[in-house]
């Protein structure tokens, strides 16, 4: 997903959709726009799509142990 604000690219979200869920991999955003809470906005959009497509789950990121 690509987010624009006043015609400028401010965030990019990477998601994977399956038949039962959406897995949100990452959201990258311009720190000059951190007051817009783009991470929170991105999660709300993902919740919307889970309901719209009648999916069962939304996974927000994952932990990678190194």
Tab-separated table of C-alpha atoms in Angstrom:
chain	number	residue	atom	x	y	z
A	1	UNK	CA	0.000	0.000	0.000
A	2	UNK	CA	1.214	3.492	-0.821
A	3	UNK	CA	0.147	6.555	1.195
A	4	UNK	CA	0.200	10.031	-0.282
A	5	UNK	CA	-0.261	13.314	1.571
A	6	UNK	CA	-0.805	16.448	-0.527
A	7	UNK	CA	0.561	14.569	-3.549
A	8	UNK	CA	3.786	13.490	-1.802
A	9	UNK	CA	4.754	9.892	-1.004
A	10	UNK	CA	4.872	9.687	2.810
A	11	UNK	CA	4.539	5.954	3.585
A	12	UNK	CA	4.689	2.465	2.112
A	13	UNK	CA	3.137	-0.629	3.690
A	14	UNK	CA	3.993	-4.208	2.768
A	15	UNK	CA	1.262	-6.795	3.334
A	16	UNK	CA	0.534	-10.357	2.298
A	17	UNK	CA	-3.068	-11.533	1.850
A	18	UNK	CA	-4.208	-15.144	2.026
A	19	UNK	CA	-7.643	-16.746	2.054
A	20	UNK	CA	-8.014	-16.292	5.838
A	21	UNK	CA	-5.770	-13.404	6.843
A	22	UNK	CA	-3.676	-10.359	6.096
A	23	UNK	CA	-0.089	-10.415	7.331
A	24	UNK	CA	1.332	-6.926	7.743
A	25	UNK	CA	5.081	-7.188	7.192
A	26	UNK	CA	6.234	-3.582	7.579
A	27	UNK	CA	5.333	0.092	7.268
A	28	UNK	CA	7.981	2.616	6.276
A	29	UNK	CA	7.217	6.316	6.551
A	30	UNK	CA	8.872	9.697	6.260
A	31	UNK	CA	9.737	10.879	9.787
A	32	UNK	CA	8.859	14.436	8.774
A	33	UNK	CA	5.225	13.245	8.939
A	34	UNK	CA	5.395	11.327	12.243
A	35	UNK	CA	2.686	13.561	13.750
A	36	UNK	CA	0.211	12.003	11.282
A	37	UNK	CA	0.578	8.639	13.086
A	38	UNK	CA	0.940	6.776	9.791
A	39	UNK	CA	1.670	3.434	11.483
A	40	UNK	CA	-1.626	3.619	13.358
A	41	UNK	CA	-3.458	4.767	10.227
A	42	UNK	CA	-1.967	1.850	8.275
A	43	UNK	CA	-3.179	-0.644	10.909
A	44	UNK	CA	-6.695	0.821	10.771
A	45	UNK	CA	-6.731	0.425	6.983
A	46	UNK	CA	-5.652	-3.211	7.369
A	47	UNK	CA	-8.454	-3.845	9.905
A	48	UNK	CA	-10.884	-2.340	7.398
A	49	UNK	CA	-9.742	-4.751	4.670
A	50	UNK	CA	-9.985	-7.750	7.020
A	51	UNK	CA	-13.644	-6.881	7.582
A	52	UNK	CA	-14.320	-5.966	3.936
A	53	UNK	CA	-12.964	-9.284	2.634
A	54	UNK	CA	-14.486	-11.216	5.573
A	55	UNK	CA	-11.137	-12.617	6.650
A	56	UNK	CA	-10.522	-14.144	10.076
A	57	UNK	CA	-7.161	-12.718	11.133
A	58	UNK	CA	-4.799	-9.779	10.929
A	59	UNK	CA	-1.183	-10.349	11.953
A	60	UNK	CA	0.781	-7.181	12.680
A	61	UNK	CA	4.449	-7.903	11.993
A	62	UNK	CA	6.572	-10.678	13.392
A	63	UNK	CA	9.490	-11.211	15.724
A	64	UNK	CA	12.744	-12.364	14.157
A	65	UNK	CA	15.271	-13.762	16.642
A	66	UNK	CA	18.905	-13.362	15.593
